[in-house]
Amino acid sequence: MDKDTFGDVRMDTVWSMRQAYNIAGQIKKRQDEFCDAALSGRWNALGDFPEVLQWESLVDVLRGRVKLNVHCYSAMDIDAMIRLSNEFKFEIAGFHHASEAYLIPERIKAAYGNPPALALFASAGRYKLEAYRSSEFAPKVLARHGLKVVMKSDHPFINSRYLLYEAQQAFFYGLPPNLAIASVTTAPAEMLGMDHRIGYIKEDSSQAADDDSIFIIDSLPLTDLVIWDSHPLALGATPTQVLIDGIPQIPPGIVVEKPSNFQRTPKVPNFGDDAEKAVQYDGLPPLEPSQPEWTGYTWFTNVSTIYQTVNGAIQSTHVEAPGNAIFRGGSAVCLGECSGFSNKAPGELVKLVDLEGGSITPGLVSFGSQLGLNTIEQEPSTNDGPVLDPLEKQMPDILGGDTFIPRAVDGVLFGTRDAFLAYRAGVTYGITAPSHDAFFIGLATALRLGSHSRLQRGSIVQEVTAVHVSIGRFPGYSVSTQIAALRRMLHNSGGGEAGHWFSQVRQGIIPLVVETHEADIIATLIILKKEIDVDAQSKIRMTIAGGAEAHLLARELAEAEIGVILNPPRPFPYSWESRRILPGPPITNNTAVTELLAHNVLVGLGCEHVWDARNLPFEVTRVAIDSGNRLSKEQALALGTTNMRRLLGLDISDHDLDLVATRGGDLLNQGSRVVAIISAQRKMVEFLSG
């Protein structure tokens, strides 16, 4: 096939690979013939050993000397490699990313030799077309078919420091605990051909100890080991010591005390036949609520705790046995014993829901990704697209010139799989700013993640929440240029729509959210806020989003009354601007959250990726655990609820907030599952699972 005719398509790729393996096979054949001749003593005209450096690695693949790992997502690409493996008789050690592998397990078993391992993400998916059918149940499905599962990070796409978190999620969605731990230890070691050295803990029988209490492991000190402070599959499990070649890597002293139940295999929810449905629907099972919207009475039984928002703060109420919580539409009518309730609603239908010790909690708020503005991140035709930046080019007159300011609400997309998945996890609100590449962002909006259409009642919770800009070391113009532009807009709001909204910022009516990480930039913003406060004779509301180095200025931020949304929730030095992070246990006693809260800074937790919005309950839980009991459950929940509302300008009354009903524990419990969303604003209850 002529590449000029067919272009850079899958046919070209497979043809080129067949061609390459064919050449390698011919070289291998000539090498074998050479060796046969030499071993038979036929030395005349033997010549030089036939080898070509370009094809040396592929020849070794055919000989089984080199482990072959293949990066591919789709079922058709996996199938193509399996056909190649059988045609040229070579083994495949593993498929990486392999988003659709769980849809064709029997085909994977048909690969030449031993079946390949599958290296997967736990919940990352839908960021490009090939990953659109990703499923959180893929590890469980593949393991059921006897295939080896490896959990991966693809660092820095996912921070490899938290690789164990991928195994914890896989376990949460049904991968057996032994296989979940193996997925980040023995399975990858075997896939890489390093299992003779790493991936196992083995007793060394050749070094019998006189003292029976001494357990000699693999001829210490040549051993790599991690000692965890809790069961490795418990959220927040942290190393207390890491040994490389038997040498301790972590200075002693920083240990987070955890309850005894953290030492046992965690309880996880029962997801019923969800894994089977993922396969049945070719990776796209329905995500909408399982029953029609319910406006009658809902009687939740066996409720342990109710968390409510009162005057903007989270308060908890322990519900005495039998633990009832009764709602009509979305409004509470009785909490507690409710012994006389049946006499108050004669003849009306009542739905009974057993929460099995679960709780009712405010819905979480997602912010920091393009949730609600894109469907498949890397497919431009499915997204709203980036806004024009006035620092890069002059705004067209049709947009109003320098008075132009975009609104995220005009480009919102409802009914995306990531939004529904987040909603099913108890993240009921998404606050999203326009897509951007540099300084200028625009006006954010708040949407309800379970809605199907902008025309649906309650889908847009608030059209405009705040003005957003981003300040960083972007190519093309300086940080000082960006600060100068922001100063001008705050001092002289000007006319048009941009002037109107910056005037609202000056008056303290809506917040200014500045996306930045570097402490030096944050310091400049603190000074700028003080300058504007004096000029406007009122205090503007400023929030730092990102804030990897914000902890360095915790006292100054508190004095300036500037809040911080940490995004990612546990900062990582992705760039020079975010290099001075506070890593937390076991390296430092404090985390960015605890340091900021200790200085009375208002803190919220963001979300970097659209697909990760569903994991916000996990993130809040992990941050709370890392705090070492310095955060109450109410304070932890506030990081993803009430604090986010204040930081981002979501103006909704406490009574109208969505509530989330969970079975088997509260929203931050690893063993709980969301079963219903209670919406007072829409006067209804939505049921999400059985």
XYZ file of C-alpha atoms in Angstrom:
690
model
C 0.000 0.000 0.000
C 1.182 3.477 -0.906
C 1.227 5.829 2.092
C 0.781 8.789 -0.266
C -2.490 7.167 -1.370
C -3.821 5.940 1.964
C -2.290 8.539 4.293
C -1.277 7.983 7.907
C -4.025 5.548 8.844
C -4.231 2.250 10.718
C -3.729 0.269 7.514
C -0.399 2.054 6.979
C 0.693 1.365 10.547
C -0.117 -2.343 10.455
C 1.380 -2.729 6.994
C 4.604 -1.034 8.131
C 4.781 -3.303 11.172
C 4.204 -6.418 9.059
C 6.918 -5.237 6.726
C 9.300 -4.652 9.636
C 8.639 -8.048 11.232
C 9.008 -9.706 7.839
C 12.467 -8.163 7.404
C 13.413 -9.134 10.970
C 12.161 -12.676 10.280
C 14.314 -12.956 7.165
C 17.384 -11.797 9.117
C 16.594 -14.297 11.874
C 16.304 -17.079 9.295
C 19.710 -16.210 7.783
C 21.244 -16.090 11.259
C 19.830 -19.540 12.062
C 21.189 -20.901 8.779
C 24.595 -19.374 9.569
C 24.684 -21.019 13.001
C 23.528 -24.383 11.617
C 26.323 -24.265 9.065
C 28.905 -23.345 11.699
C 27.750 -26.081 14.074
C 27.900 -28.596 11.205
C 31.471 -27.621 10.382
C 30.611 -26.114 6.991
C 33.090 -23.253 7.249
C 33.791 -22.688 3.560
C 32.149 -19.510 2.285
C 30.461 -18.973 5.642
C 31.052 -15.232 5.453
C 30.075 -12.653 8.083
C 27.316 -13.216 10.615
C 24.120 -11.713 9.097
C 22.989 -8.846 11.309
C 21.616 -5.370 10.717
C 21.693 -2.975 13.649
C 18.406 -1.351 12.616
C 16.545 -4.646 13.020
C 18.457 -6.108 15.967
C 15.730 -5.397 18.544
C 12.954 -6.906 16.432
C 15.029 -10.023 15.758
C 15.412 -10.382 19.527
C 11.638 -9.973 19.923
C 11.154 -12.886 17.522
C 13.681 -14.909 19.532
C 11.889 -14.123 22.800
C 14.889 -12.281 24.217
C 13.164 -8.900 24.441
C 9.844 -8.171 26.144
C 7.451 -6.386 23.802
C 5.055 -3.837 25.329
C 2.538 -2.235 22.987
C 0.817 1.120 23.448
C -2.709 0.994 22.050
C -6.265 1.703 23.155
C -8.884 0.347 20.802
C -10.118 -3.184 20.246
C -9.216 -3.029 16.561
C -5.608 -2.053 17.323
C -5.279 -4.780 19.943
C -6.687 -7.284 17.443
C -4.205 -6.140 14.777
C -1.265 -6.755 17.127
C -2.622 -10.163 18.097
C -2.850 -11.143 14.427
C 0.743 -9.970 13.912
C 1.912 -11.968 16.939
C 0.453 -15.155 15.474
C 1.683 -14.450 11.954
C 5.290 -13.910 13.044
C 5.168 -16.026 16.216
C 6.264 -13.577 18.898
C 4.858 -12.976 22.381
C 3.413 -9.675 23.579
C 4.259 -8.935 27.208
C 1.588 -6.291 27.637
C -0.816 -3.809 26.118
C -0.643 -0.338 27.665
C -3.657 1.966 28.147
C -5.758 -0.732 26.445
C -9.038 1.067 27.127
C -11.167 -1.397 25.165
C -9.333 -4.595 26.153
C -12.096 -5.602 28.569
C -14.491 -5.812 25.608
C -12.425 -8.541 23.862
C -10.854 -10.743 26.575
C -11.123 -13.962 24.558
C -9.410 -12.323 21.610
C -6.541 -11.274 23.883
C -6.142 -14.874 24.993
C -5.624 -15.797 21.322
C -2.292 -13.957 21.193
C 0.763 -16.077 20.426
C 2.227 -17.772 23.495
C 1.217 -16.474 26.913
C -1.626 -13.926 27.016
C -0.428 -10.310 27.331
C -0.886 -8.344 30.539
C -3.124 -5.264 30.395
C -1.749 -2.015 31.848
C -4.678 0.291 32.612
C -5.809 3.469 34.315
C -8.386 2.980 37.048
C -10.788 5.782 36.117
C -9.010 8.022 33.611
C -10.807 7.889 30.294
C -12.833 9.652 27.622
C -10.043 12.195 27.045
C -9.709 11.042 23.428
C -11.756 8.965 21.033
C -9.814 5.737 21.603
C -10.375 6.072 25.357
C -14.067 6.972 25.140
C -15.244 3.448 26.046
C -12.981 3.194 29.095
C -14.620 1.601 32.114
C -13.804 1.608 35.795
C -14.857 -2.056 35.757
C -12.250 -3.075 33.158
C -9.777 -4.526 35.713
C -12.532 -6.637 37.281
C -13.751 -7.937 33.904
C -10.263 -8.801 32.676
C -9.335 -10.536 35.940
C -12.505 -12.643 35.730
C -11.220 -13.910 32.391
C -7.893 -14.906 33.920
C -5.904 -12.074 32.359
C -3.144 -10.257 34.220
C -4.014 -6.671 35.221
C -1.436 -3.933 35.795
C -2.406 -0.471 37.075
C -0.332 2.364 35.652
C 0.228 6.117 35.978
C 1.740 7.269 32.661
C 3.518 9.907 34.746
C 3.012 12.841 34.780
C -0.476 12.294 33.305
C -1.204 10.716 36.686
C 1.222 11.498 39.506
C 3.224 8.277 39.934
C 3.753 9.108 43.608
C 0.164 7.929 44.037
C 0.326 4.829 41.834
C -1.182 2.851 44.709
C -4.293 5.034 44.389
C -4.905 3.417 40.980
C -4.941 -0.004 42.668
C -7.258 1.323 45.388
C -9.749 2.514 42.785
C -9.569 -0.780 40.868
C -10.308 -2.577 44.145
C -13.186 -0.195 44.868
C -14.786 -1.154 41.553
C -14.430 -4.895 42.059
C -10.871 -6.109 41.418
C -10.130 -8.701 44.140
C -7.793 -7.347 46.835
C -4.942 -9.769 46.141
C -4.993 -8.882 42.444
C -5.290 -5.164 43.212
C -2.071 -5.277 45.251
C -0.432 -7.500 42.627
C -1.390 -4.975 39.930
C 1.272 -2.560 41.220
C 3.819 -5.125 42.445
C 4.123 -8.642 41.055
C 2.147 -8.208 37.819
C 4.199 -5.289 36.431
C 7.417 -6.986 37.564
C 6.464 -10.079 35.564
C 5.362 -8.025 32.562
C 8.751 -6.306 32.493
C 10.683 -9.540 32.999
C 12.038 -8.273 36.336
C 10.182 -10.652 38.659
C 13.443 -12.420 39.525
C 14.520 -9.182 41.236
C 11.437 -7.184 42.241
C 7.724 -7.585 42.805
C 7.808 -10.340 45.426
C 8.638 -10.826 49.090
C 10.181 -14.261 49.498
C 11.626 -16.040 52.494
C 15.250 -16.935 51.876
C 15.507 -20.586 52.897
C 19.262 -20.576 52.261
C 19.793 -18.301 55.276
C 18.024 -20.063 58.093
C 18.070 -17.985 61.251
C 18.785 -19.417 64.677
C 16.161 -17.126 66.174
C 12.687 -18.157 64.945
C 11.481 -14.562 65.348
C 13.820 -13.365 62.595
C 12.383 -13.503 59.099
C 15.045 -13.194 56.407
C 13.649 -11.750 53.210
C 15.366 -12.369 49.893
C 18.901 -12.019 51.161
C 18.594 -8.590 52.707
C 19.971 -5.955 52.301
C 19.466 -6.392 48.530
C 15.719 -5.905 48.775
C 13.278 -3.153 47.817
C 10.432 -2.916 50.321
C 7.695 -0.483 51.319
C 6.227 -0.485 54.818
C 2.759 1.089 54.823
C 1.033 2.745 57.766
C -2.259 1.009 56.895
C -3.674 -1.599 54.555
C -2.341 -0.697 51.074
C -5.875 -0.644 49.646
C -7.171 1.799 52.258
C -7.469 5.335 50.915
C -4.651 7.479 52.243
C -2.244 4.591 52.876
C 1.176 6.206 53.294
C 4.674 4.693 53.431
C 6.350 4.841 56.816
C 9.549 3.549 55.273
C 10.918 2.719 51.825
C 13.955 0.497 51.466
C 15.961 0.460 48.227
C 18.561 -2.308 48.199
C 17.842 -2.543 51.903
C 18.749 1.102 52.547
C 16.067 3.243 54.319
C 15.032 6.285 52.259
C 12.715 8.176 54.629
C 13.927 9.899 57.804
C 11.957 8.601 60.798
C 9.464 10.682 62.716
C 6.486 11.587 60.499
C 3.710 9.048 61.025
C -0.016 9.749 60.668
C -1.950 7.938 63.380
C -4.854 5.926 61.960
C -7.612 3.822 63.513
C -7.144 0.064 63.812
C -9.716 -0.632 61.095
C -7.318 0.942 58.573
C -5.129 -2.151 59.029
C -7.803 -4.425 57.571
C -8.981 -4.908 54.015
C -11.406 -2.020 53.421
C -15.082 -2.604 52.825
C -16.181 -1.536 49.338
C -19.644 -1.197 47.764
C -21.479 -3.857 45.813
C -21.955 -2.564 42.265
C -24.270 -5.389 41.281
C -24.249 -6.093 37.560
C -22.638 -2.788 36.544
C -19.536 -4.576 35.222
C -21.683 -6.848 33.064
C -23.604 -3.825 31.752
C -20.353 -2.115 30.776
C -19.601 -5.071 28.486
C -23.198 -5.492 27.340
C -23.351 -1.879 26.140
C -19.865 -1.961 24.523
C -18.471 0.364 27.161
C -21.301 2.903 27.058
C -23.895 1.767 29.620
C -26.742 4.184 30.450
C -25.798 6.634 33.189
C -29.065 8.485 33.652
C -31.061 8.022 36.897
C -32.537 4.529 37.115
C -36.081 5.742 37.913
C -38.209 8.755 36.920
C -37.906 11.909 39.012
C -39.830 11.353 42.245
C -41.813 14.220 43.753
C -43.680 12.291 46.451
C -42.512 11.123 49.870
C -39.128 9.377 50.211
C -38.500 7.600 53.494
C -34.828 6.834 54.113
C -34.326 4.288 56.906
C -31.209 3.223 58.821
C -29.651 6.667 58.415
C -26.654 7.182 60.697
C -25.781 10.861 60.172
C -27.190 13.847 58.355
C -24.817 16.629 57.304
C -26.602 19.900 56.596
C -25.530 23.388 55.652
C -26.579 25.965 58.247
C -25.591 29.607 57.766
C -22.971 28.534 55.231
C -21.308 25.948 57.493
C -21.516 22.149 57.588
C -23.227 20.756 60.691
C -23.770 17.091 61.481
C -26.678 15.453 63.256
C -26.514 11.893 64.498
C -29.878 10.270 63.838
C -31.050 8.035 66.659
C -32.309 4.548 65.796
C -34.260 3.627 63.769
C -32.586 6.466 61.871
C -35.259 7.968 59.648
C -35.036 10.852 57.215
C -38.223 11.677 55.339
C -38.460 14.076 52.413
C -41.385 15.282 50.363
C -40.098 16.216 46.952
C -36.700 17.511 47.971
C -37.580 19.081 51.322
C -37.092 17.425 54.702
C -40.292 16.844 56.677
C -38.979 14.601 59.463
C -35.603 13.541 60.844
C -35.239 10.993 63.638
C -37.846 8.655 65.061
C -40.770 9.890 62.870
C -43.144 7.476 64.605
C -46.256 9.431 63.676
C -45.379 10.132 60.087
C -47.636 7.479 58.523
C -50.678 9.311 59.886
C -49.666 12.590 58.220
C -49.793 11.401 54.620
C -52.828 9.152 54.284
C -53.238 7.686 50.828
C -49.982 9.162 49.449
C -47.308 6.920 47.961
C -44.109 6.592 49.945
C -40.824 5.170 48.651
C -38.782 3.329 51.272
C -34.972 3.313 50.874
C -32.744 1.453 53.344
C -29.388 3.253 53.621
C -27.838 0.480 55.764
C -26.058 2.893 58.068
C -25.490 5.462 55.359
C -25.746 9.228 55.490
C -27.190 12.295 53.836
C -24.595 14.865 52.784
C -24.467 18.095 50.766
C -23.544 17.565 47.121
C -19.937 18.314 46.212
C -18.812 21.092 43.836
C -16.352 20.405 41.015
C -14.084 23.154 39.651
C -10.803 23.357 37.758
C -11.424 21.247 34.655
C -13.496 21.880 31.536
C -16.353 19.747 32.839
C -19.453 20.964 31.020
C -17.509 22.478 28.124
C -16.112 19.378 26.467
C -17.141 15.828 25.730
C -13.836 14.368 24.531
C -10.949 16.629 25.492
C -8.646 15.836 22.570
C -11.400 15.919 19.944
C -11.955 19.630 19.086
C -15.282 18.934 17.371
C -16.751 17.866 20.735
C -15.620 20.918 22.728
C -16.422 24.595 23.186
C -12.846 25.609 22.295
C -10.490 28.237 23.781
C -11.428 31.902 24.105
C -9.593 34.655 22.263
C -6.927 36.369 24.367
C -6.701 40.202 24.115
C -2.998 40.078 25.003
C -2.334 38.008 21.894
C -4.460 39.839 19.336
C -6.869 42.734 19.108
C -10.457 41.702 19.709
C -12.684 42.039 16.612
C -15.158 44.927 16.624
C -18.035 42.467 16.290
C -17.141 41.245 19.799
C -16.969 44.752 21.187
C -13.200 45.183 21.048
C -11.583 45.392 24.471
C -14.998 45.392 26.144
C -15.467 41.721 25.179
C -15.705 39.108 27.918
C -16.841 35.527 27.164
C -19.382 33.614 29.224
C -18.959 29.907 29.851
C -22.739 29.550 30.056
C -23.003 30.201 26.303
C -20.947 27.121 25.471
C -22.113 24.560 28.030
C -22.640 20.943 27.030
C -25.036 18.783 29.017
C -25.427 15.028 29.126
C -21.709 14.204 28.864
C -20.578 10.919 30.352
C -18.076 12.615 32.658
C -20.784 14.893 34.054
C -23.140 11.970 34.683
C -20.369 9.898 36.299
C -19.527 12.772 38.635
C -23.222 13.206 39.477
C -23.530 9.515 40.301
C -20.569 9.918 42.676
C -22.248 12.745 44.635
C -20.686 15.678 42.778
C -23.874 17.541 41.947
C -22.547 20.938 40.850
C -19.920 21.930 38.317
C -18.477 25.434 38.179
C -16.697 25.952 34.899
C -14.812 28.902 33.425
C -14.335 29.303 29.653
C -11.624 27.185 28.027
C -8.381 29.133 27.770
C -4.725 28.881 26.841
C -3.319 31.961 28.540
C -4.228 35.137 30.498
C -7.829 35.912 29.576
C -10.555 33.519 30.694
C -13.925 35.221 31.276
C -17.089 34.533 33.245
C -17.637 31.157 34.905
C -20.993 29.455 35.240
C -22.509 26.919 37.655
C -24.409 23.941 36.259
C -26.139 20.891 37.648
C -24.176 17.867 36.440
C -27.154 15.520 36.244
C -29.056 17.621 33.716
C -29.642 16.599 30.100
C -30.226 20.014 28.526
C -29.865 23.695 29.250
C -33.628 23.936 28.850
C -34.214 21.458 31.676
C -35.418 23.024 34.918
C -32.531 23.844 37.246
C -29.793 22.871 34.755
C -28.103 26.274 35.045
C -27.739 26.948 38.744
C -26.164 30.391 38.258
C -25.354 31.978 34.896
C -22.361 33.976 36.153
C -20.411 33.151 39.295
C -17.098 35.034 39.006
C -14.560 36.710 36.709
C -11.588 34.449 35.921
C -8.078 35.223 34.666
C -4.866 33.212 34.572
C -1.392 34.587 35.334
C 1.721 32.584 34.582
C 4.944 32.464 32.649
C 3.311 31.981 29.260
C 5.351 32.288 26.052
C 4.795 35.529 24.213
C 4.290 38.032 27.016
C 5.571 38.654 30.516
C 4.019 38.229 33.937
C 4.377 41.993 34.433
C 2.319 42.557 31.263
C -0.452 40.346 32.634
C -0.420 42.089 36.018
C -0.525 45.477 34.258
C -3.563 44.381 32.248
C -5.331 43.125 35.365
C -4.492 46.308 37.284
C -5.934 48.448 34.488
C -9.167 46.440 34.366
C -9.584 46.644 38.139
C -8.750 50.353 38.425
C -10.609 51.478 35.333
C -13.404 49.033 34.645
C -14.295 50.862 31.413
C -17.455 50.352 29.425
C -19.209 47.479 27.801
C -19.781 44.051 29.273
C -16.208 43.593 30.525
C -16.442 46.935 32.317
C -19.711 45.910 33.941
C -18.329 42.689 35.364
C -15.029 44.167 36.550
C -17.085 46.880 38.247
C -18.926 44.075 40.041
C -15.528 42.748 41.151
C -14.455 46.203 42.404
C -17.606 46.451 44.487
C -17.048 43.007 46.009
C -20.259 41.631 44.502
C -18.613 38.753 42.640
C -15.159 37.191 43.153
C -12.073 37.516 40.974
C -10.560 34.047 40.541
C -6.903 34.086 39.491
C -5.375 30.862 38.251
C -1.713 30.764 39.286
C 0.782 28.637 41.247
C 3.969 30.605 41.910
C 4.508 32.310 45.278
C 6.079 35.392 43.677
C 3.011 35.946 41.489
C 0.709 35.347 44.467
C 2.671 37.942 46.472
C 2.159 40.472 43.688
C -1.572 39.700 43.660
C -1.756 40.284 47.433
C -0.221 43.737 46.936
C -2.532 44.440 43.994
C -5.616 43.505 46.032
C -4.611 45.902 48.823
C -4.120 48.642 46.228
C -7.555 48.051 44.683
C -9.239 47.806 48.110
C -7.985 51.299 48.938
C -8.917 52.711 45.538
C -12.394 51.144 45.485
C -13.021 51.818 49.178
C -14.341 48.287 49.491
C -12.782 44.857 49.725
C -12.685 42.853 46.536
C -13.149 39.079 46.802
C -10.104 37.299 45.383
C -9.464 33.567 45.088
C -6.260 31.852 44.004
C -6.916 28.734 41.908
C -4.012 26.287 41.598
C -1.912 27.530 44.494
C 0.899 24.949 44.535
C 3.110 27.427 46.406
C 0.339 29.258 48.277
C 1.338 27.674 51.596
C 4.509 29.787 51.545
C 2.303 32.886 51.964
C -0.395 31.437 54.210
C -0.213 34.222 56.803
C -0.219 36.964 54.172
C -3.125 35.379 52.290
C -5.153 35.201 55.494
C -4.442 38.859 56.304
C -5.513 39.867 52.781
C -8.622 37.658 53.028
C -7.682 35.741 49.857
C -8.871 32.159 49.610
C -7.185 29.284 47.808
C -8.500 26.402 45.705
C -5.744 23.805 45.549
C -5.659 22.226 42.114
C -4.496 19.514 42.126
C -5.685 18.898 45.696
C -2.299 17.454 46.602
C 0.145 19.764 44.763
C 2.822 18.362 42.471
C 5.808 20.213 40.888
C 4.688 19.921 37.269
C 6.605 23.086 36.328
C 9.126 25.583 37.646
C 6.251 27.751 38.882
C 5.027 25.002 41.205
C 8.342 23.561 42.363
C 8.132 24.587 46.051
C 5.349 22.288 47.166
C 4.568 20.968 50.610
C 4.471 17.202 49.917
C 2.894 16.063 53.200
C 3.452 12.711 54.925
C 5.821 10.954 55.046
C 8.121 13.790 53.913
C 6.565 16.689 55.831
C 4.142 16.737 58.733
C 2.021 19.514 57.240
C 0.205 19.479 53.929
C -0.773 22.485 51.847
C -4.316 22.167 53.213
C -3.338 21.981 56.882
C -0.820 24.807 56.534
C -3.346 27.128 54.921
C -6.141 26.201 57.330
C -3.837 26.722 60.307
C -3.578 30.366 59.232
C -7.357 30.650 58.719
C -7.198 30.761 54.916
C -10.430 29.634 53.254
C -9.497 26.495 51.279
C -11.235 24.435 48.618
C -10.197 21.477 46.470
C -10.106 21.603 42.680
C -10.053 19.016 39.944
C -7.549 19.029 37.060
C -9.173 16.642 34.608
C -12.750 16.281 33.407
C -12.678 12.518 33.998
C -11.428 13.033 37.561
C -14.463 15.004 38.776
C -16.119 11.752 39.852
C -13.198 11.125 42.222
C -13.706 14.298 44.290
C -15.068 12.289 47.276
C -11.849 10.236 47.220
C -9.720 13.388 47.035
C -11.482 14.988 49.990
C -11.043 11.758 51.944
C -7.331 11.476 51.144
C -6.680 15.097 52.096
C -8.547 14.589 55.387
C -6.543 11.449 56.186
C -3.248 13.182 55.388
C -4.165 15.871 57.907
C -3.641 13.405 60.755
C -6.964 14.028 62.522
C -6.548 17.787 62.309
C -9.692 18.029 60.161
C -13.124 17.053 61.402
C -15.524 15.327 59.022
C -17.446 18.609 58.767
C -14.284 20.566 57.885
C -13.316 17.957 55.296
C -16.725 18.103 53.629
C -16.529 21.900 53.583
C -13.426 21.665 51.366
C -15.632 20.371 48.574
C -18.924 22.105 49.389
C -19.467 25.308 51.371
C -15.902 26.605 50.950
C -16.128 26.144 47.185
C -19.397 28.088 47.071
C -17.822 31.052 48.868
C -14.565 30.941 46.905
C -16.252 30.752 43.501
C -19.297 32.969 44.020
C -22.021 30.312 43.938
C -24.934 32.130 45.536
C -27.518 29.515 46.481
C -29.425 29.286 49.738
C -28.628 26.535 52.235
C -32.161 25.163 51.897
C -31.928 24.840 48.103
C -28.647 22.872 48.063
C -28.717 19.358 46.643
C -28.243 16.550 49.158
C -26.697 13.152 48.481
C -27.962 9.930 50.073
C -25.327 7.191 50.426
C -25.723 3.552 51.406
C -23.218 1.833 53.696
C -21.507 4.950 55.063
C -21.176 8.667 54.431
C -19.940 10.220 51.190
C -16.307 10.086 52.358
C -16.486 6.427 53.392
C -14.704 4.001 51.055
C -17.490 1.484 51.525
C -20.401 3.750 50.605
C -22.330 4.181 47.375
C -24.545 7.037 46.228
C -28.153 5.903 45.804
C -30.107 9.160 45.460
C -29.853 12.907 44.907
C -32.301 15.043 46.905
C -33.060 18.384 45.264
C -35.083 20.939 47.217
C -34.664 23.491 44.435
C -36.255 21.133 41.885
C -38.634 19.594 44.471
C -37.727 15.983 43.686
C -35.524 12.968 44.424
C -33.520 11.125 41.755
C -32.588 7.477 42.346
C -29.242 6.427 40.894
C -28.882 2.781 41.921
C -30.754 0.001 43.633
